[in-house]
Amino acid sequence: MNGNQLVVLRGRLWVNPKDDAHALRCVARTTKGDRCRNPIENGQVLGVREFQLGTAGYVSAYGHYGQAGAVDADRWLAQHCSVHDAPGVLDHDAPELRRFDITRDASFLRPYPVEAAFDGQAAAD
């Protein structure tokens, strides 16, 4: 699975099960009744970072290390573009992001690298 399917919002990991989280499209209903085609974000505001998950390992996710961020978490979680970021907007589809579950989403986990030194001598038994 692609690490970019994960995004960090409000200090929590979220999964876009369909695609790269950076490519999320707005779910709002247009005046014609279709789904909006706008992206959630124009340009790459955040970067892909590594987030440690205790002894389980780490994941790569689109986001930042702090709680406050450069993106509007409410708008991202509602999955609305800046045009449809308003009260009373009707959605065409449900938002696709879902909370990360360490058991269900174990395929995203990577083990920590094992650092080993080798001095050229075979280990004594």
Short mmCIF file of N, CA and C in Angstrom, two decimals, residues 11-85:
data_model
loop_
_atom_site.label_atom_id
_atom_site.label_comp_id
_atom_site.label_asym_id
_atom_site.label_seq_id
_atom_site.Cartn_x
_atom_site.Cartn_y
_atom_site.Cartn_z
N GLY A 11 -3.56 15.46 14.84
CA GLY A 11 -2.71 14.54 15.56
C GLY A 11 -3.11 13.09 15.45
N ARG A 12 -4.04 12.77 14.55
CA ARG A 12 -4.49 11.39 14.35
C ARG A 12 -4.27 10.97 12.91
N LEU A 13 -4.06 9.66 12.74
CA LEU A 13 -3.89 9.12 11.40
C LEU A 13 -5.24 8.78 10.79
N TRP A 14 -5.39 9.11 9.50
CA TRP A 14 -6.60 8.81 8.73
C TRP A 14 -6.17 8.10 7.45
N VAL A 15 -7.00 7.21 6.95
CA VAL A 15 -6.70 6.43 5.76
C VAL A 15 -7.69 6.79 4.66
N ASN A 16 -7.18 7.01 3.46
CA ASN A 16 -8.02 7.09 2.26
C ASN A 16 -7.88 5.72 1.60
N PRO A 17 -8.85 4.84 1.75
CA PRO A 17 -8.70 3.47 1.25
C PRO A 17 -8.63 3.36 -0.27
N LYS A 18 -9.00 4.42 -0.99
CA LYS A 18 -9.05 4.33 -2.44
C LYS A 18 -7.78 4.79 -3.14
N ASP A 19 -7.11 5.80 -2.63
CA ASP A 19 -6.08 6.47 -3.42
C ASP A 19 -5.14 7.25 -2.51
N ASP A 20 -4.29 8.01 -3.12
CA ASP A 20 -3.37 8.90 -2.44
C ASP A 20 -4.17 10.00 -1.73
N ALA A 21 -3.94 10.18 -0.45
CA ALA A 21 -4.70 11.18 0.32
C ALA A 21 -4.49 12.59 -0.22
N HIS A 22 -3.36 12.86 -0.82
CA HIS A 22 -3.10 14.18 -1.38
C HIS A 22 -4.01 14.46 -2.57
N ALA A 23 -4.55 13.42 -3.20
CA ALA A 23 -5.40 13.56 -4.38
C ALA A 23 -6.89 13.49 -4.04
N LEU A 24 -7.26 13.64 -2.77
CA LEU A 24 -8.67 13.58 -2.39
C LEU A 24 -9.49 14.63 -3.13
N ARG A 25 -10.66 14.21 -3.60
CA ARG A 25 -11.58 15.13 -4.27
C ARG A 25 -12.72 15.51 -3.33
N CYS A 26 -13.25 16.68 -3.55
CA CYS A 26 -14.39 17.19 -2.79
C CYS A 26 -15.59 16.25 -2.98
N VAL A 27 -16.37 16.05 -1.92
CA VAL A 27 -17.55 15.18 -2.00
C VAL A 27 -18.85 15.98 -2.10
N ALA A 28 -18.77 17.30 -2.18
CA ALA A 28 -19.97 18.15 -2.21
C ALA A 28 -20.75 17.96 -3.52
N ARG A 29 -22.05 18.21 -3.42
CA ARG A 29 -22.94 18.17 -4.59
C ARG A 29 -22.91 19.53 -5.27
N THR A 30 -22.69 19.53 -6.58
CA THR A 30 -22.68 20.79 -7.33
C THR A 30 -24.12 21.24 -7.60
N THR A 31 -24.27 22.42 -8.15
CA THR A 31 -25.62 22.92 -8.48
C THR A 31 -26.27 22.06 -9.56
N LYS A 32 -25.48 21.34 -10.34
CA LYS A 32 -26.02 20.43 -11.36
C LYS A 32 -26.34 19.05 -10.79
N GLY A 33 -26.01 18.83 -9.51
CA GLY A 33 -26.29 17.55 -8.86
C GLY A 33 -25.18 16.53 -8.95
N ASP A 34 -24.07 16.90 -9.56
CA ASP A 34 -22.93 15.99 -9.68
C ASP A 34 -21.98 16.18 -8.50
N ARG A 35 -21.02 15.26 -8.38
CA ARG A 35 -19.99 15.42 -7.37
C ARG A 35 -18.97 16.46 -7.86
N CYS A 36 -18.56 17.33 -6.96
CA CYS A 36 -17.55 18.33 -7.27
C CYS A 36 -16.26 17.63 -7.70
N ARG A 37 -15.56 18.22 -8.63
CA ARG A 37 -14.31 17.63 -9.14
C ARG A 37 -13.07 18.31 -8.57
N ASN A 38 -13.26 19.28 -7.70
CA ASN A 38 -12.13 20.02 -7.14
C ASN A 38 -11.36 19.17 -6.14
N PRO A 39 -10.02 19.37 -6.08
CA PRO A 39 -9.24 18.70 -5.04
C PRO A 39 -9.48 19.37 -3.69
N ILE A 40 -9.21 18.66 -2.63
CA ILE A 40 -9.32 19.22 -1.28
C ILE A 40 -8.30 20.34 -1.10
N GLU A 41 -7.16 20.16 -1.69
CA GLU A 41 -6.07 21.11 -1.52
C GLU A 41 -5.41 21.35 -2.87
N ASN A 42 -5.05 22.59 -3.11
CA ASN A 42 -4.30 22.94 -4.32
C ASN A 42 -2.84 23.11 -3.95
N GLY A 43 -1.99 22.30 -4.54
CA GLY A 43 -0.58 22.34 -4.19
C GLY A 43 -0.32 21.46 -3.00
N GLN A 44 0.94 21.24 -2.72
CA GLN A 44 1.29 20.38 -1.59
C GLN A 44 1.67 21.26 -0.41
N VAL A 45 0.74 21.39 0.53
CA VAL A 45 0.95 22.23 1.71
C VAL A 45 1.83 21.51 2.73
N LEU A 46 1.62 20.23 2.87
CA LEU A 46 2.37 19.43 3.84
C LEU A 46 3.31 18.49 3.10
N GLY A 47 4.05 17.71 3.82
CA GLY A 47 4.94 16.74 3.21
C GLY A 47 4.71 15.36 3.78
N VAL A 48 5.37 14.39 3.21
CA VAL A 48 5.29 13.02 3.72
C VAL A 48 6.32 12.89 4.83
N ARG A 49 5.87 12.47 5.97
CA ARG A 49 6.72 12.35 7.16
C ARG A 49 6.58 10.94 7.73
N GLU A 50 7.52 10.59 8.59
CA GLU A 50 7.45 9.31 9.29
C GLU A 50 6.90 9.56 10.69
N PHE A 51 5.96 8.73 11.10
CA PHE A 51 5.33 8.83 12.41
C PHE A 51 5.53 7.51 13.16
N GLN A 52 6.12 7.60 14.35
CA GLN A 52 6.38 6.41 15.16
C GLN A 52 5.11 5.97 15.88
N LEU A 53 4.89 4.67 15.88
CA LEU A 53 3.73 4.09 16.55
C LEU A 53 4.19 3.12 17.63
N GLY A 54 4.99 3.61 18.53
CA GLY A 54 5.48 2.79 19.64
C GLY A 54 6.30 1.61 19.14
N THR A 55 6.14 0.46 19.79
CA THR A 55 6.90 -0.72 19.42
C THR A 55 6.40 -1.38 18.15
N ALA A 56 5.23 -0.96 17.65
CA ALA A 56 4.65 -1.56 16.44
C ALA A 56 5.45 -1.20 15.20
N GLY A 57 6.16 -0.08 15.22
CA GLY A 57 6.91 0.37 14.06
C GLY A 57 6.56 1.80 13.73
N TYR A 58 6.62 2.13 12.45
CA TYR A 58 6.31 3.49 12.03
C TYR A 58 5.57 3.44 10.70
N VAL A 59 4.94 4.57 10.36
CA VAL A 59 4.25 4.71 9.09
C VAL A 59 4.70 6.01 8.43
N SER A 60 4.56 6.06 7.13
CA SER A 60 4.77 7.30 6.40
C SER A 60 3.40 7.87 6.10
N ALA A 61 3.22 9.15 6.35
CA ALA A 61 1.91 9.78 6.15
C ALA A 61 2.09 11.21 5.69
N TYR A 62 1.10 11.70 4.98
CA TYR A 62 1.05 13.09 4.53
C TYR A 62 0.61 13.92 5.73
N GLY A 63 1.46 14.78 6.23
CA GLY A 63 1.07 15.56 7.39
C GLY A 63 2.24 16.29 8.01
N HIS A 64 2.10 16.60 9.28
CA HIS A 64 3.10 17.34 10.03
C HIS A 64 3.18 16.77 11.42
N TYR A 65 4.24 17.15 12.16
CA TYR A 65 4.47 16.58 13.49
C TYR A 65 3.67 17.24 14.59
N GLY A 66 3.19 18.45 14.40
CA GLY A 66 2.50 19.16 15.47
C GLY A 66 0.99 19.01 15.39
N GLN A 67 0.30 19.51 16.41
CA GLN A 67 -1.17 19.48 16.45
C GLN A 67 -1.76 20.52 15.50
N ALA A 68 -1.26 21.75 15.58
CA ALA A 68 -1.77 22.81 14.70
C ALA A 68 -1.14 22.61 13.33
N GLY A 69 -1.88 22.97 12.29
CA GLY A 69 -1.34 22.69 10.98
C GLY A 69 -1.61 23.75 9.95
N ALA A 70 -1.04 23.52 8.79
CA ALA A 70 -1.18 24.43 7.67
C ALA A 70 -2.46 24.16 6.90
N VAL A 71 -3.17 23.09 7.25
CA VAL A 71 -4.42 22.77 6.55
C VAL A 71 -5.59 22.90 7.52
N ASP A 72 -6.78 23.09 6.99
CA ASP A 72 -8.00 23.17 7.78
C ASP A 72 -8.51 21.74 7.99
N ALA A 73 -8.27 21.19 9.18
CA ALA A 73 -8.63 19.80 9.45
C ALA A 73 -10.13 19.56 9.30
N ASP A 74 -10.96 20.51 9.73
CA ASP A 74 -12.41 20.33 9.59
C ASP A 74 -12.81 20.19 8.12
N ARG A 75 -12.23 21.01 7.28
CA ARG A 75 -12.54 20.96 5.85
C ARG A 75 -12.05 19.65 5.24
N TRP A 76 -10.86 19.21 5.65
CA TRP A 76 -10.34 17.94 5.15
C TRP A 76 -11.22 16.77 5.58
N LEU A 77 -11.63 16.76 6.86
CA LEU A 77 -12.45 15.65 7.34
C LEU A 77 -13.84 15.66 6.70
N ALA A 78 -14.37 16.83 6.41
CA ALA A 78 -15.64 16.92 5.68
C ALA A 78 -15.43 16.60 4.20
N GLN A 79 -14.18 16.66 3.78
CA GLN A 79 -13.75 16.43 2.41
C GLN A 79 -14.39 17.43 1.45
N HIS A 80 -14.23 18.71 1.80
CA HIS A 80 -14.74 19.80 0.97
C HIS A 80 -13.59 20.65 0.44
N CYS A 81 -13.73 21.10 -0.79
CA CYS A 81 -12.77 22.04 -1.36
C CYS A 81 -13.05 23.42 -0.76
N SER A 82 -12.20 24.39 -1.05
CA SER A 82 -12.39 25.73 -0.49
C SER A 82 -13.68 26.39 -1.01
N VAL A 83 -14.15 26.00 -2.19
CA VAL A 83 -15.40 26.55 -2.74
C VAL A 83 -16.61 26.06 -1.94
N HIS A 84 -16.57 24.81 -1.50
CA HIS A 84 -17.69 24.22 -0.79
C HIS A 84 -17.49 24.19 0.73
N ASP A 85 -16.56 24.96 1.23
CA ASP A 85 -16.31 25.03 2.66
C ASP A 85 -17.25 26.06 3.28
#
